[in-house]
Short mmCIF file of C-alpha atoms in Angstrom, two decimals:
data_model
loop_
_atom_site.label_atom_id
_atom_site.label_comp_id
_atom_site.label_asym_id
_atom_site.label_seq_id
_atom_site.Cartn_x
_atom_site.Cartn_y
_atom_site.Cartn_z
CA MET A 5 -22.07 -3.29 -17.42
CA THR A 6 -24.81 -2.60 -14.87
CA ALA A 7 -23.88 -2.95 -11.22
CA THR A 8 -25.94 -5.49 -9.34
CA THR A 9 -27.96 -4.04 -6.47
CA PRO A 10 -27.19 -5.92 -3.24
CA SER A 11 -30.07 -7.99 -1.95
CA ARG A 12 -31.68 -7.20 1.39
CA ARG A 13 -29.92 -10.21 2.90
CA GLU A 14 -26.56 -8.99 1.61
CA ARG A 15 -27.19 -5.50 2.97
CA LEU A 16 -28.12 -6.88 6.38
CA ARG A 17 -25.02 -9.05 6.42
CA ALA A 18 -22.80 -6.10 5.50
CA GLU A 19 -24.42 -4.00 8.23
CA THR A 20 -23.82 -6.76 10.78
CA VAL A 21 -20.18 -7.11 9.74
CA THR A 22 -19.74 -3.36 10.18
CA GLU A 23 -21.43 -3.51 13.59
CA ILE A 24 -19.09 -6.33 14.68
CA LYS A 25 -16.00 -4.45 13.53
CA ASP A 26 -17.19 -1.25 15.23
CA ALA A 27 -17.71 -3.17 18.46
CA ALA A 28 -14.22 -4.66 18.24
CA ARG A 29 -12.73 -1.20 17.75
CA ARG A 30 -14.66 0.23 20.71
CA LEU A 31 -13.34 -2.57 22.90
CA LEU A 32 -9.82 -1.94 21.58
CA VAL A 33 -10.00 1.78 22.35
CA ALA A 34 -11.51 1.21 25.80
CA GLY A 35 -9.29 -1.62 26.96
CA GLY A 36 -6.48 -2.22 24.51
CA PRO A 37 -5.80 -5.41 22.51
CA THR A 38 -6.50 -7.61 25.56
CA ALA A 39 -10.12 -6.44 25.51
CA ILE A 40 -10.81 -7.93 22.08
CA SER A 41 -12.48 -11.31 22.34
CA LEU A 42 -15.36 -13.01 20.59
CA ARG A 43 -17.33 -13.21 23.83
CA ALA A 44 -16.93 -9.49 24.53
CA ILE A 45 -17.80 -8.54 20.96
CA ALA A 46 -20.86 -10.79 21.04
CA ARG A 47 -22.08 -9.03 24.19
CA GLU A 48 -21.60 -5.64 22.51
CA VAL A 49 -23.70 -6.54 19.47
CA GLY A 50 -26.29 -8.71 21.26
CA MET A 51 -25.27 -12.01 19.70
CA THR A 52 -23.83 -15.26 20.96
CA ALA A 53 -20.14 -15.90 20.42
CA PRO A 54 -20.80 -18.92 18.15
CA ALA A 55 -23.05 -16.74 15.98
CA LEU A 56 -20.06 -14.55 15.11
CA TYR A 57 -18.56 -17.45 13.17
CA ARG A 58 -21.22 -16.89 10.52
CA TYR A 59 -19.40 -13.61 9.75
CA PHE A 60 -15.76 -14.30 10.66
CA ALA A 61 -14.04 -17.67 10.61
CA SER A 62 -12.02 -16.88 13.73
CA LEU A 63 -10.88 -14.10 16.04
CA ASP A 64 -7.72 -13.87 13.92
CA ALA A 65 -9.85 -13.25 10.83
CA LEU A 66 -11.79 -10.53 12.62
CA VAL A 67 -8.62 -8.84 13.90
CA THR A 68 -7.04 -9.07 10.44
CA THR A 69 -10.04 -7.27 8.95
CA LEU A 70 -9.98 -4.68 11.73
CA VAL A 71 -6.27 -3.97 11.24
CA SER A 72 -6.76 -3.71 7.48
CA ASP A 73 -9.50 -1.15 8.10
CA LEU A 74 -7.22 0.77 10.47
CA PHE A 75 -4.49 0.91 7.84
CA GLU A 76 -7.06 2.34 5.45
CA ASP A 77 -8.07 4.96 8.04
CA LEU A 78 -4.42 5.90 8.47
CA ARG A 79 -3.83 5.96 4.72
CA ALA A 80 -6.85 8.19 4.18
CA ALA A 81 -5.72 10.59 6.93
CA VAL A 82 -2.25 10.92 5.38
CA ALA A 83 -3.71 11.24 1.87
CA ASP A 84 -6.04 14.00 3.08
CA VAL A 85 -3.03 15.92 4.42
CA SER A 86 -1.30 15.49 1.07
CA ALA A 87 -4.38 16.79 -0.75
CA VAL A 88 -4.58 19.89 1.46
CA HIS A 89 -0.97 20.71 0.51
CA ALA A 90 -1.27 19.63 -3.13
CA ASP A 91 0.13 22.93 -4.42
CA GLU A 92 3.37 22.59 -2.46
CA ASP A 93 6.48 20.80 -3.69
CA PRO A 94 6.63 17.02 -3.10
CA LEU A 95 9.21 16.99 -0.31
CA THR A 96 7.33 19.68 1.62
CA ARG A 97 4.19 17.59 1.17
CA ILE A 98 5.98 14.50 2.51
CA GLY A 99 6.88 16.52 5.60
CA HIS A 100 3.23 17.40 6.16
CA MET A 101 2.27 13.76 5.60
CA ALA A 102 4.80 12.59 8.18
CA ARG A 103 3.31 15.03 10.67
CA GLY A 104 -0.12 13.67 9.76
CA PHE A 105 1.10 10.14 10.52
CA ARG A 106 2.37 11.29 13.92
CA ARG A 107 -0.89 13.12 14.68
CA TRP A 108 -3.04 10.12 13.77
CA SER A 109 -0.85 7.80 15.84
CA LEU A 110 -1.00 10.01 18.92
CA ASP A 111 -4.76 10.44 18.53
CA HIS A 112 -5.28 6.67 18.16
CA PRO A 113 -2.82 4.99 20.57
CA ALA A 114 -4.83 1.80 21.00
CA GLU A 115 -5.22 1.35 17.25
CA PHE A 116 -1.52 2.09 16.76
CA ALA A 117 -0.65 -0.52 19.38
CA LEU A 118 -2.67 -3.20 17.59
CA MET A 119 -1.22 -2.29 14.18
CA PHE A 120 2.42 -1.76 15.11
CA GLY A 121 2.99 -3.02 18.65
CA SER A 122 4.72 -6.24 19.64
CA PRO A 123 2.19 -8.76 21.01
CA LEU A 124 2.73 -10.10 24.53
CA PRO A 125 1.99 -13.63 25.78
CA GLY A 126 -1.69 -13.97 26.52
CA VAL A 127 -2.60 -10.84 24.59
CA THR A 128 -4.66 -11.08 21.43
CA PRO A 129 -1.86 -11.24 18.83
CA LEU A 130 -1.72 -9.51 15.52
CA PRO A 131 -2.31 -12.28 12.96
CA GLN A 132 0.55 -13.51 10.82
CA ARG A 133 1.45 -11.23 7.96
CA GLY A 134 -0.33 -12.30 4.81
CA PRO A 135 -2.03 -10.87 1.72
CA PRO A 136 -4.73 -8.82 3.53
CA LEU A 137 -2.30 -7.05 5.88
CA ASP A 138 0.50 -6.86 3.33
CA GLU A 139 -1.86 -5.25 0.83
CA ALA A 140 -3.23 -2.82 3.42
CA GLY A 141 0.29 -1.83 4.46
CA ALA A 142 1.35 -1.48 0.83
CA ARG A 143 -1.53 0.90 0.11
CA PHE A 144 -0.46 3.01 3.06
CA GLY A 145 3.17 2.99 1.91
CA GLU A 146 2.21 3.88 -1.65
CA THR A 147 0.71 7.13 -0.37
CA PHE A 148 4.24 8.27 0.44
CA PHE A 149 5.96 6.59 -2.50
CA ALA A 150 3.65 8.26 -5.04
CA VAL A 151 4.69 11.68 -3.77
CA MET A 152 8.32 10.57 -3.69
CA SER A 153 7.95 9.65 -7.36
CA GLU A 154 6.89 13.22 -8.10
CA HIS A 155 10.00 14.54 -6.38
CA TYR A 156 12.31 12.08 -8.10
CA ALA A 157 10.81 12.88 -11.52
CA ARG A 158 11.72 16.54 -10.97
CA ARG A 159 15.14 15.96 -9.50
CA SER A 160 17.24 12.82 -9.81
CA PHE A 161 18.87 11.67 -6.61
CA ALA A 162 22.63 12.29 -6.58
CA GLY A 163 23.53 11.02 -3.13
CA GLU A 164 24.87 7.53 -2.61
CA PRO A 165 25.56 5.74 0.67
CA HIS A 166 29.25 4.89 0.81
CA GLU A 167 28.94 1.91 3.14
CA LEU A 168 26.86 -0.32 0.86
CA PRO A 169 27.17 -0.58 -2.93
CA ASP A 170 24.09 -0.83 -5.14
CA PRO A 171 24.19 -4.65 -5.57
CA ALA A 172 24.20 -5.14 -1.79
CA LEU A 173 21.36 -2.65 -1.37
CA ARG A 174 19.32 -4.37 -4.08
CA GLU A 175 19.55 -7.66 -2.21
CA ILE A 176 18.76 -6.05 1.15
CA PHE A 177 15.73 -4.25 -0.27
CA ARG A 178 14.52 -7.15 -2.42
CA PRO A 179 11.16 -7.38 -0.55
CA TYR A 180 10.57 -3.66 -1.12
CA ILE A 181 11.42 -3.96 -4.82
CA GLU A 182 9.14 -6.98 -5.19
CA ASN A 183 6.26 -5.09 -3.56
CA PHE A 184 6.77 -1.61 -5.02
CA GLY A 185 8.95 -2.04 -8.10
CA ASP A 186 12.26 -0.43 -8.95
CA ARG A 187 11.11 3.10 -9.79
CA PHE A 188 13.78 4.40 -7.37
CA PRO A 189 17.50 3.58 -7.40
CA PRO A 190 18.78 1.71 -4.33
CA ALA A 191 20.24 4.88 -2.79
CA VAL A 192 16.81 6.53 -2.70
CA ILE A 193 15.25 3.43 -1.13
CA TYR A 194 18.09 3.38 1.41
CA PHE A 195 17.57 6.95 2.53
CA PHE A 196 13.78 6.71 2.55
CA ILE A 197 13.73 3.48 4.59
CA THR A 198 16.34 4.63 7.09
CA SER A 199 14.66 8.02 7.48
CA TRP A 200 11.27 6.37 7.93
CA THR A 201 12.74 4.01 10.53
CA ARG A 202 14.02 6.92 12.62
CA LEU A 203 10.77 8.87 12.37
CA TYR A 204 8.55 5.85 12.96
CA GLY A 205 10.70 4.79 15.91
CA MET A 206 10.34 8.19 17.51
CA VAL A 207 6.56 8.15 17.00
CA ALA A 208 6.28 4.62 18.41
CA MET A 209 8.27 5.51 21.51
CA GLU A 210 6.14 8.63 21.98
CA VAL A 211 2.86 6.72 21.58
CA PHE A 212 3.96 4.06 24.07
CA GLY A 213 5.27 6.64 26.54
CA HIS A 214 8.85 5.45 26.34
CA LEU A 215 10.35 8.93 26.01
CA ALA A 216 8.68 10.50 29.05
CA TRP A 217 11.73 9.71 31.17
CA ALA A 218 13.93 11.87 28.94
CA VAL A 219 11.99 14.70 27.28
CA THR A 220 9.12 17.04 28.03
CA ASP A 221 8.08 17.50 24.39
CA VAL A 222 8.85 15.12 21.53
CA ALA A 223 7.56 17.44 18.79
CA PRO A 224 10.76 19.53 18.43
CA LEU A 225 12.87 16.36 18.23
CA PHE A 226 10.54 14.95 15.60
CA GLU A 227 10.85 18.16 13.57
CA VAL A 228 14.64 18.01 13.71
CA GLU A 229 14.67 14.39 12.49
CA LEU A 230 12.09 15.19 9.82
CA ALA A 231 14.15 18.14 8.52
CA ARG A 232 17.23 15.93 8.42
CA ALA A 233 15.37 13.25 6.47
CA LEU A 234 13.98 15.72 3.94
CA ASP A 235 17.42 17.28 3.51
CA GLN A 236 18.91 13.87 2.70
CA LEU A 237 16.19 13.16 0.15
CA ALA A 238 16.69 16.59 -1.46
CA ARG A 239 20.35 16.02 -2.32
#
């Protein structure tokens, strides 16, 4: 089957969409989520605000597309780290990938805030979760889960949380299983999710400056938590 060459009109439209998204990201980086508005984007690209509706149905639609693109940027950054360490064992690779996630987040605080932050009244909100964002987040998550699958194929997980039996865990993690399947037993999902929550929480607090009151350097604390998480997954 021969691919159809985009028409000139289609190419121009795609270029304009890219220009609009780039403008939105520049505004985000310069002024945070509050800086994103149709009027400001229109000024950046030399259009009127109503003209933007020919490309995006609403500001929510534009922000949804922007966040989906940001998830892809983050996924690609983590995947690149994994590729650099492709010859190392899976758990060691996951450690490098977690560090890559932290690095990207610290290097892109405004983007991180739009993707993961809690919206405030009057601030441009992250649109409701739906297929575009769920799919973008799932692609990012799969980057880690694919490497976890390599580890689990080499070594079955023997550990089991004593507090919650498998049936209870299966119900708790039903959304995960529906999105990613049941390639892992509930105990593996439990330890991965709880470990990710601790590591993500530390990164989020670091990005938002919420640990400055207590520590001079978050990196050593992150490394301790990361080592603990990898040790749990290795059992």
